[in-house]
mmCIF file of N, CA and C in Angstrom:
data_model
loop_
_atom_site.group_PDB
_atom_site.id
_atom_site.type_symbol
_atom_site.label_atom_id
_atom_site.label_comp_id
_atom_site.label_asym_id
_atom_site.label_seq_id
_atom_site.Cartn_x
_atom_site.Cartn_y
_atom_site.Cartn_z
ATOM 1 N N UNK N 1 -195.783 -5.940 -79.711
ATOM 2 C CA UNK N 1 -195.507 -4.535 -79.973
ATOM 3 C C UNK N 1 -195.179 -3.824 -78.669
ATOM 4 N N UNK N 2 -194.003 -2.792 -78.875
ATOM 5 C CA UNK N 2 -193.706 -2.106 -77.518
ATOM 6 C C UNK N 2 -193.487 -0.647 -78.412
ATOM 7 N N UNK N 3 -194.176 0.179 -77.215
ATOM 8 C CA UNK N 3 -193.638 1.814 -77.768
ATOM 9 C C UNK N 3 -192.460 2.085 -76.849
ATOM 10 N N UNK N 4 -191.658 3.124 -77.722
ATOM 11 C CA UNK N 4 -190.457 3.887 -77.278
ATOM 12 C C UNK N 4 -190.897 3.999 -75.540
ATOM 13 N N UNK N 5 -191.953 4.533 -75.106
ATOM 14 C CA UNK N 5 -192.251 5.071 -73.692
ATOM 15 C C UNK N 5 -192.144 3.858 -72.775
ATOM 16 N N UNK N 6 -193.009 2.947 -73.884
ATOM 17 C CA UNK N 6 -192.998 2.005 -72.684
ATOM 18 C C UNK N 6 -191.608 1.095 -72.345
ATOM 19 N N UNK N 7 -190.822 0.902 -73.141
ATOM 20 C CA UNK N 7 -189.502 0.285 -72.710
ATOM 21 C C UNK N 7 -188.747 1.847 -71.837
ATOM 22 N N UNK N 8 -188.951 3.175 -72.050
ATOM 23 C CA UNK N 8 -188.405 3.645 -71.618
ATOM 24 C C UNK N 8 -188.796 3.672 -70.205
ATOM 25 N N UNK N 9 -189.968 3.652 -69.793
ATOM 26 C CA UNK N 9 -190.518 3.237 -68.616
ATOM 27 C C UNK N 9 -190.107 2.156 -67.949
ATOM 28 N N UNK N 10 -189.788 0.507 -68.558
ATOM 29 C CA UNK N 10 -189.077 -0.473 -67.836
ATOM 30 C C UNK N 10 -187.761 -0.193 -67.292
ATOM 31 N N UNK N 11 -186.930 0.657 -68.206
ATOM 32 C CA UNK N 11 -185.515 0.999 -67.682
ATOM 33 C C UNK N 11 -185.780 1.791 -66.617
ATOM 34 N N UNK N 12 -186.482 3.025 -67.026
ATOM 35 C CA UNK N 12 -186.625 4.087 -65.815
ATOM 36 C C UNK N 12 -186.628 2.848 -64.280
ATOM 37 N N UNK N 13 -187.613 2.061 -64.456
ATOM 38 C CA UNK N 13 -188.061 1.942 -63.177
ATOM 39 C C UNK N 13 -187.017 0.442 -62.609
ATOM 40 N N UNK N 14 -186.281 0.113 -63.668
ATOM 41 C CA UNK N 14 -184.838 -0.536 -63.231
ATOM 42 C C UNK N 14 -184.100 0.132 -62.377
ATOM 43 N N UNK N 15 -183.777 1.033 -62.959
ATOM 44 C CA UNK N 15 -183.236 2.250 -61.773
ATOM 45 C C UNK N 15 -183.860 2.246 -60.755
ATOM 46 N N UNK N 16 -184.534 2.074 -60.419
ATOM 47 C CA UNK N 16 -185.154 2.821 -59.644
ATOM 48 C C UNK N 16 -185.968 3.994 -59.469
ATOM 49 N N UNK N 17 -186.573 4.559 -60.317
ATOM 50 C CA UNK N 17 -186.428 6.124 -60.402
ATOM 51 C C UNK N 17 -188.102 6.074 -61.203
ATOM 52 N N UNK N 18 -188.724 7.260 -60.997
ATOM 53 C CA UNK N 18 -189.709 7.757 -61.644
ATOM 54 C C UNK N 18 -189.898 8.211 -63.231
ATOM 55 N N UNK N 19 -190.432 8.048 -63.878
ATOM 56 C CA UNK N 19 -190.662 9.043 -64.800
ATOM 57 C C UNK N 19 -191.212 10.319 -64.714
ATOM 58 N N UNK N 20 -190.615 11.829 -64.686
ATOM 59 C CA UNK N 20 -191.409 12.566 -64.864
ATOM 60 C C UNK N 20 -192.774 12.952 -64.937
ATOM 61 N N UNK N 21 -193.586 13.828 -64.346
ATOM 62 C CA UNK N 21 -195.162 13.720 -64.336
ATOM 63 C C UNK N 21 -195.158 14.816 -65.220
ATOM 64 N N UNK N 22 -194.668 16.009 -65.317
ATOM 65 C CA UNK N 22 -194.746 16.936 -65.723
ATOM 66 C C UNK N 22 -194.107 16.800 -67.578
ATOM 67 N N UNK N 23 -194.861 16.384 -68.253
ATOM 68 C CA UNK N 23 -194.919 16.583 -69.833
ATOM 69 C C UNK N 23 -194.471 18.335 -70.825
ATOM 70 N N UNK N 24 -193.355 18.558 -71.465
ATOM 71 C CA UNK N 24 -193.875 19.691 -71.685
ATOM 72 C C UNK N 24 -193.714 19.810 -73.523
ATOM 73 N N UNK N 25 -194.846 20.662 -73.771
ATOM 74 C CA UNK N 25 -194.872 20.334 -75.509
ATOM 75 C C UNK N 25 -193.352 20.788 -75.923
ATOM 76 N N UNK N 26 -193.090 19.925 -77.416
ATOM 77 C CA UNK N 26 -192.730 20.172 -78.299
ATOM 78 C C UNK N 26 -191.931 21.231 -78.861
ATOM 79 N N UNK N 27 -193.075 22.124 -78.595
ATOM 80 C CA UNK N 27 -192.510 23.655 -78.951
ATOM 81 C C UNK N 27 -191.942 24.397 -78.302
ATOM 82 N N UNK N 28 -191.966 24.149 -77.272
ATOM 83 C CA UNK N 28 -191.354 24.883 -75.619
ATOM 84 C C UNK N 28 -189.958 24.237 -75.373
ATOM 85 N N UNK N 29 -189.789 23.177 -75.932
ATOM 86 C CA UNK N 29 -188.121 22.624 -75.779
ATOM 87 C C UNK N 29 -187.577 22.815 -77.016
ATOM 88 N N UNK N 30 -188.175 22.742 -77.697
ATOM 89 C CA UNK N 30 -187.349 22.874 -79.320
ATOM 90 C C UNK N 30 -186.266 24.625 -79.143
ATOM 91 N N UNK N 31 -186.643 25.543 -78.632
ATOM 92 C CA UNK N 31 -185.781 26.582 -78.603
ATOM 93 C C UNK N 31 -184.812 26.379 -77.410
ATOM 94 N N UNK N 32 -185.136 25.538 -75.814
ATOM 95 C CA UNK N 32 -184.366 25.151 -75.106
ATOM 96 C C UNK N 32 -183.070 24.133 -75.631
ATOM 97 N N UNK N 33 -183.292 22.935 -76.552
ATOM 98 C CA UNK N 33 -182.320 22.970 -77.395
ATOM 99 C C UNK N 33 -181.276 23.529 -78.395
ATOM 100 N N UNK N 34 -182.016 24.318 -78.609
ATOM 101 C CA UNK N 34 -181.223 25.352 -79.634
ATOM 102 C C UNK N 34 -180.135 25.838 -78.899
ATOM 103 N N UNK N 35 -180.352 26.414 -77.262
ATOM 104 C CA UNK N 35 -179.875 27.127 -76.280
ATOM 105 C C UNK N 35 -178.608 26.095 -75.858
ATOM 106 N N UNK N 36 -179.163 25.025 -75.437
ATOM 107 C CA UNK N 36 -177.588 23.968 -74.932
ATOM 108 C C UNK N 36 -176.881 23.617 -76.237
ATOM 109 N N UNK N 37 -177.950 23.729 -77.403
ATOM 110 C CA UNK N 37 -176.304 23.847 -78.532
ATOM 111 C C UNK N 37 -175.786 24.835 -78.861
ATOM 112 N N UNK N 38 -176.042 25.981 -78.656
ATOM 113 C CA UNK N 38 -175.315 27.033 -78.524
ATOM 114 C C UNK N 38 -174.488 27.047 -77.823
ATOM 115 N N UNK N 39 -174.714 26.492 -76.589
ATOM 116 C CA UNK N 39 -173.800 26.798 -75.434
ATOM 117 C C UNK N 39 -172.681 25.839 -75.421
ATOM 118 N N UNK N 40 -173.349 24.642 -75.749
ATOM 119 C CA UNK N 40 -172.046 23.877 -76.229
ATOM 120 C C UNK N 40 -170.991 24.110 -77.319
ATOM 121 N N UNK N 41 -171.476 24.969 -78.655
ATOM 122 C CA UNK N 41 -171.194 24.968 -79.820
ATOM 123 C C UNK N 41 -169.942 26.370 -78.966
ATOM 124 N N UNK N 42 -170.341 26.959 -78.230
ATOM 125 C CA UNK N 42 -169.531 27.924 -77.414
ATOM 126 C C UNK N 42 -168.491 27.994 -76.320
ATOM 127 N N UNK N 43 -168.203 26.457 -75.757
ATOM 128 C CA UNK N 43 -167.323 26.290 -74.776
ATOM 129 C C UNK N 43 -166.298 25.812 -75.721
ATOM 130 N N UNK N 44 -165.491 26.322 -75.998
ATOM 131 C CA UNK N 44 -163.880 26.262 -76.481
ATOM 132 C C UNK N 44 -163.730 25.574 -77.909
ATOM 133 N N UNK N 45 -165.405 25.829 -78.558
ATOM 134 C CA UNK N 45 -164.844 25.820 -80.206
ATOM 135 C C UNK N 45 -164.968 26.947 -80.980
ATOM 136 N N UNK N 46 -165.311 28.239 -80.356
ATOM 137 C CA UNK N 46 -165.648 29.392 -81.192
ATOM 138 C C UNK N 46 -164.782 30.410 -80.579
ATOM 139 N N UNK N 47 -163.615 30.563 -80.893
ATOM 140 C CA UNK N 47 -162.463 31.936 -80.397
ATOM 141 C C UNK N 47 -163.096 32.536 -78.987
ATOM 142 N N UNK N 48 -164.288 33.323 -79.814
ATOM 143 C CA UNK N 48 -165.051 34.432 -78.344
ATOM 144 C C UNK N 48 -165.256 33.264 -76.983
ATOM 145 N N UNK N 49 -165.154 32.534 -77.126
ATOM 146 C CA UNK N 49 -166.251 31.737 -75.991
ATOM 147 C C UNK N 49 -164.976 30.703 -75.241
ATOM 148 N N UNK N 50 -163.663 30.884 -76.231
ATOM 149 C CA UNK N 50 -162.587 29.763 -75.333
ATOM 150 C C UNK N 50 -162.186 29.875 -74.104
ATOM 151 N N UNK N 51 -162.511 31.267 -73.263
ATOM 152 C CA UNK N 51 -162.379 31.544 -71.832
ATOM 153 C C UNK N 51 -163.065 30.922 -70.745
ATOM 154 N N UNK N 52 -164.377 30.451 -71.488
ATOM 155 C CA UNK N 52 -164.611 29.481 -70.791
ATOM 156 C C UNK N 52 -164.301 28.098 -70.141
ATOM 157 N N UNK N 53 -164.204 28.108 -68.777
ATOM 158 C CA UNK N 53 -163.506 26.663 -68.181
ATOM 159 C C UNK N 53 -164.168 25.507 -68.035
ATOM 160 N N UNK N 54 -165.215 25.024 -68.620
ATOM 161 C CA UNK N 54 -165.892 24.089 -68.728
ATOM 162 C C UNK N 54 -165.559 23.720 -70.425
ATOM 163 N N UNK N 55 -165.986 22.257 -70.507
ATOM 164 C CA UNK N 55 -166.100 21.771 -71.897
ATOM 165 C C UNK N 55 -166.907 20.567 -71.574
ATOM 166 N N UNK N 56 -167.863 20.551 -72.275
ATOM 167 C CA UNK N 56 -169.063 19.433 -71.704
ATOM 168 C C UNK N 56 -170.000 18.890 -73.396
ATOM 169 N N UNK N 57 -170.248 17.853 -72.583
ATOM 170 C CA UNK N 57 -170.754 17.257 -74.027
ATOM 171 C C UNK N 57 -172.962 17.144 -73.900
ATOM 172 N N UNK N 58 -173.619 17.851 -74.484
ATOM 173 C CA UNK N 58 -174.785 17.561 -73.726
ATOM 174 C C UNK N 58 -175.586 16.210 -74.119
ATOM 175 N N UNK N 59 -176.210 15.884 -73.055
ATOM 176 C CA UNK N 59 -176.648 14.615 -73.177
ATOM 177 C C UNK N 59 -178.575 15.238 -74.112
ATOM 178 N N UNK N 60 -178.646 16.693 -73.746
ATOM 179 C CA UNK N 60 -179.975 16.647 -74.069
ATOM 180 C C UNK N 60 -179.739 17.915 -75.930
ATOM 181 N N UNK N 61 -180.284 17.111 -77.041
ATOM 182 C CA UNK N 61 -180.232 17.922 -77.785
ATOM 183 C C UNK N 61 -181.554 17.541 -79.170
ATOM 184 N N UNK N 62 -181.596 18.579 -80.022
ATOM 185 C CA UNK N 62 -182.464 18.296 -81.065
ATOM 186 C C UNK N 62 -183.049 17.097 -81.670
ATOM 187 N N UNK N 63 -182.123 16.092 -81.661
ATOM 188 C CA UNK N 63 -182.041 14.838 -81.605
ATOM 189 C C UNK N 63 -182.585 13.564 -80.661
ATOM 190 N N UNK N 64 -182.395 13.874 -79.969
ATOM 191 C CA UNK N 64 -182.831 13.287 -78.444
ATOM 192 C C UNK N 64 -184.554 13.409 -78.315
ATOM 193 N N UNK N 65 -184.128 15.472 -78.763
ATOM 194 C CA UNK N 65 -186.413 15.382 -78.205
ATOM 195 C C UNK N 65 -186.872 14.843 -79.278
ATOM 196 N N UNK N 66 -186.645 14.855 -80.515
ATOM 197 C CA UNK N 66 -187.512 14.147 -81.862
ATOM 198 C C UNK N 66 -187.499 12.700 -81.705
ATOM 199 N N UNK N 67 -186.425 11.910 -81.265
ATOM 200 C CA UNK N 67 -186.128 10.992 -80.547
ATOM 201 C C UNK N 67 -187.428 10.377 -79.715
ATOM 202 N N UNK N 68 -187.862 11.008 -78.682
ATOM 203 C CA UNK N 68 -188.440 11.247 -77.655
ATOM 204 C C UNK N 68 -190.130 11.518 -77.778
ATOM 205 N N UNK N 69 -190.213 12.190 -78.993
ATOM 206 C CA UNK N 69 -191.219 13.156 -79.145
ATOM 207 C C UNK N 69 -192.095 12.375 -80.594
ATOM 208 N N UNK N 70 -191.608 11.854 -80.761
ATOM 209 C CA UNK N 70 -191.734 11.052 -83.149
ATOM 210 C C UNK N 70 -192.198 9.380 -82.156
ATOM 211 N N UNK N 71 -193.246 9.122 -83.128
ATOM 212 C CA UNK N 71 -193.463 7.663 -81.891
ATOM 213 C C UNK N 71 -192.873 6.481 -82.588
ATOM 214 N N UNK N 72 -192.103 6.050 -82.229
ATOM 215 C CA UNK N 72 -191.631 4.677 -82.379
ATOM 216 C C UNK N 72 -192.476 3.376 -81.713
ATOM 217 N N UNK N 73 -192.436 2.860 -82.280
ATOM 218 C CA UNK N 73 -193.090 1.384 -82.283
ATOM 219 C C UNK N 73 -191.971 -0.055 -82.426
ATOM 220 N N UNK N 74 -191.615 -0.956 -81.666
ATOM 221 C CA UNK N 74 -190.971 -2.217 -81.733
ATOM 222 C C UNK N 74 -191.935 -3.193 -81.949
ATOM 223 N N UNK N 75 -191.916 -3.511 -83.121
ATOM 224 C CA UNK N 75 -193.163 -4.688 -83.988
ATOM 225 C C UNK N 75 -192.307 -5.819 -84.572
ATOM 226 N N UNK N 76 -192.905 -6.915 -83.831
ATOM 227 C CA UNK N 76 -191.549 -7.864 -84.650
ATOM 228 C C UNK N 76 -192.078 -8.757 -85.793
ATOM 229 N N UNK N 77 -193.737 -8.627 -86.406
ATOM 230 C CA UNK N 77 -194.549 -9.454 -86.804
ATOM 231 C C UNK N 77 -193.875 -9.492 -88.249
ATOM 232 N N UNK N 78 -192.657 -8.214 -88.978
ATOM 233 C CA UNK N 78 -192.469 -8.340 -90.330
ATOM 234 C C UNK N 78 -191.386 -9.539 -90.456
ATOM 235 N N UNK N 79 -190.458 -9.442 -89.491
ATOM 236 C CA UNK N 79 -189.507 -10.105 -89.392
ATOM 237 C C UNK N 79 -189.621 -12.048 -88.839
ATOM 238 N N UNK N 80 -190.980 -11.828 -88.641
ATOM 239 C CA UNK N 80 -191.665 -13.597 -88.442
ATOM 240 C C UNK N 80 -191.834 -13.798 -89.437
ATOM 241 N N UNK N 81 -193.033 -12.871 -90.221
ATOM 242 C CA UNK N 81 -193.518 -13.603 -91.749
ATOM 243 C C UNK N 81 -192.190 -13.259 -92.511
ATOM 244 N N UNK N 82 -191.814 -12.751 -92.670
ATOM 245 C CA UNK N 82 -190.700 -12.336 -94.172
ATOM 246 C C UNK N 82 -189.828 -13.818 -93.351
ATOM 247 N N UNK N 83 -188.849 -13.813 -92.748
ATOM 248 C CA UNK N 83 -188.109 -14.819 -92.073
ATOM 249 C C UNK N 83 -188.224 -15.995 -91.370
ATOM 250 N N UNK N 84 -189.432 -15.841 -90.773
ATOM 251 C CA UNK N 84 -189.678 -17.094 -90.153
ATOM 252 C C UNK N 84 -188.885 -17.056 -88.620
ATOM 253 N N UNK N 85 -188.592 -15.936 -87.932
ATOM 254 C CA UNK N 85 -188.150 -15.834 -86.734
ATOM 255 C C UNK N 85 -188.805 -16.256 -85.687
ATOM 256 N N UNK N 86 -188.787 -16.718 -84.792
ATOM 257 C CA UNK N 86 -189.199 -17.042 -83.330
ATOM 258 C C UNK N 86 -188.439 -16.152 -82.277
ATOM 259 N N UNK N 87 -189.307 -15.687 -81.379
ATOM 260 C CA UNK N 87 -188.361 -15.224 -80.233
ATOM 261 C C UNK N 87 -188.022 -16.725 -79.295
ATOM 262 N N UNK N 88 -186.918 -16.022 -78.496
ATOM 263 C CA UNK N 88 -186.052 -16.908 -77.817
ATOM 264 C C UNK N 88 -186.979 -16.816 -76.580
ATOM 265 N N UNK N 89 -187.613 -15.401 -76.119
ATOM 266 C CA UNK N 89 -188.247 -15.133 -74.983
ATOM 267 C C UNK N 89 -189.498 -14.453 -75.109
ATOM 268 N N UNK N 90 -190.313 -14.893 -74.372
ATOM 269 C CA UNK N 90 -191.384 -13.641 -74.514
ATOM 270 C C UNK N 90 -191.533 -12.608 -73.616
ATOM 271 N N UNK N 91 -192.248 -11.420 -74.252
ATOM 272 C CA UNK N 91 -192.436 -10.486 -73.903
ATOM 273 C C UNK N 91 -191.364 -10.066 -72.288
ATOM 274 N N UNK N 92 -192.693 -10.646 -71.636
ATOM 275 C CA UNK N 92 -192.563 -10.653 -70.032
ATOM 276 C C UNK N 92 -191.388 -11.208 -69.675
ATOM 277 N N UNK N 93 -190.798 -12.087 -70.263
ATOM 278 C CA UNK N 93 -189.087 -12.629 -69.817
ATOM 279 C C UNK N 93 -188.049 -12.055 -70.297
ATOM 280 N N UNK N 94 -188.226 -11.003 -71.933
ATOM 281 C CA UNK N 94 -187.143 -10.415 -72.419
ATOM 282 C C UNK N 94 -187.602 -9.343 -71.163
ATOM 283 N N UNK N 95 -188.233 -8.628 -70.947
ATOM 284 C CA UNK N 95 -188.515 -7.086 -69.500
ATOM 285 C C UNK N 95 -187.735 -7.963 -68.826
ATOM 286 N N UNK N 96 -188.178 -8.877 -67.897
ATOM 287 C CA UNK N 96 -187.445 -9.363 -66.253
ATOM 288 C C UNK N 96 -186.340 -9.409 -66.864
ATOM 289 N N UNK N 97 -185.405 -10.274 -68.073
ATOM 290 C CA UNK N 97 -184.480 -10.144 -68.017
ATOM 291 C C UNK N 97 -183.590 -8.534 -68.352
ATOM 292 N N UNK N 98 -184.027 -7.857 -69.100
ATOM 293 C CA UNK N 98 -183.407 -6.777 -69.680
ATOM 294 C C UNK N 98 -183.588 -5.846 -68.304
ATOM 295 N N UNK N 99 -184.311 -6.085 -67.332
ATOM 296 C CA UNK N 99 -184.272 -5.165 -65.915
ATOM 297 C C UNK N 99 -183.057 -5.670 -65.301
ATOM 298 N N UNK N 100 -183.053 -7.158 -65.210
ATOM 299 C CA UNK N 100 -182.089 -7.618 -64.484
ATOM 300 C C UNK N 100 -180.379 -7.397 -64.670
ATOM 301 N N UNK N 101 -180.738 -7.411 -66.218
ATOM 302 C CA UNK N 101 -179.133 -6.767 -66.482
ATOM 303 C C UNK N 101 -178.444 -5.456 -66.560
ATOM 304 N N UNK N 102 -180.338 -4.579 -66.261
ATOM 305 C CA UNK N 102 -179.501 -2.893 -66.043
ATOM 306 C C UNK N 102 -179.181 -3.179 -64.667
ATOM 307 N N UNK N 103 -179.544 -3.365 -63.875
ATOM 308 C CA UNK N 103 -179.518 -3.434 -62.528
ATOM 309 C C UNK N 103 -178.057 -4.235 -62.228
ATOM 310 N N UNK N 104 -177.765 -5.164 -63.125
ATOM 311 C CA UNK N 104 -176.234 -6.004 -62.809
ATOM 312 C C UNK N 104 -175.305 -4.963 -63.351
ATOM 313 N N UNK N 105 -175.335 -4.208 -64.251
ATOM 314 C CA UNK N 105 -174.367 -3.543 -65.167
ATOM 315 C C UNK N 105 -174.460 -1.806 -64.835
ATOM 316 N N UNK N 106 -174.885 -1.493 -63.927
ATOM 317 C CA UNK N 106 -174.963 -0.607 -63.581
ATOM 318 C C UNK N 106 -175.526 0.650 -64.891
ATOM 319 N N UNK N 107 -176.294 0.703 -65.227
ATOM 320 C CA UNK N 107 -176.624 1.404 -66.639
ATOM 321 C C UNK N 107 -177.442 2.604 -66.352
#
């Protein structure tokens, strides 16, 4: 079993890079989303707003924090008993490898 955080944590730290320390609830981004889809929904698809010289696509939206925020779980135990699957790798060798190929592929 792997949670959403924790694979998001192996990539993070493929990069190179930290995860955030600073957590912020739920409710405090849910209207900050609202705001970059507005603003997107406003760069050159709504008449009033086509003066604007930017057109950008956001990477952060409603989707993303529920995404982010709703806990996901990677459990592979249904797909052994119902199928009879084996992994090819375990755990610790699918990580080293799946680091190794953000790091080759620039991701």
């Amino acid at each position: 079993r792997m949670s959403m955080w924790q694979l998001i944590s192996i990539l993070v730290k493929a990069k190179g890079l930290e995860l955030p320390r600073l957590a912020l609830p739920y409710w405090t981004m849910r209207p900050v989303c609202y705001l970059i889809e507005w603003a997107h929904w406003g760069t050159g698809t709504f008449p009033p707003f086509r003066w604007l010289p930017w057109k950008w696509d956001p990477t952060f939206h409603r989707f993303v924090l529920y995404f982010l925020t709703h806990n996901s779980t990677f459990d592979g135990s249904k797909i052994r008993r119902d199928l009879g699957y084996t992994n090819r790798f375990s755990v610790k060798e699918a990580e080293r490898l799946t680091v190794e190929w953000v790091k080759a592929n620039e991701f």
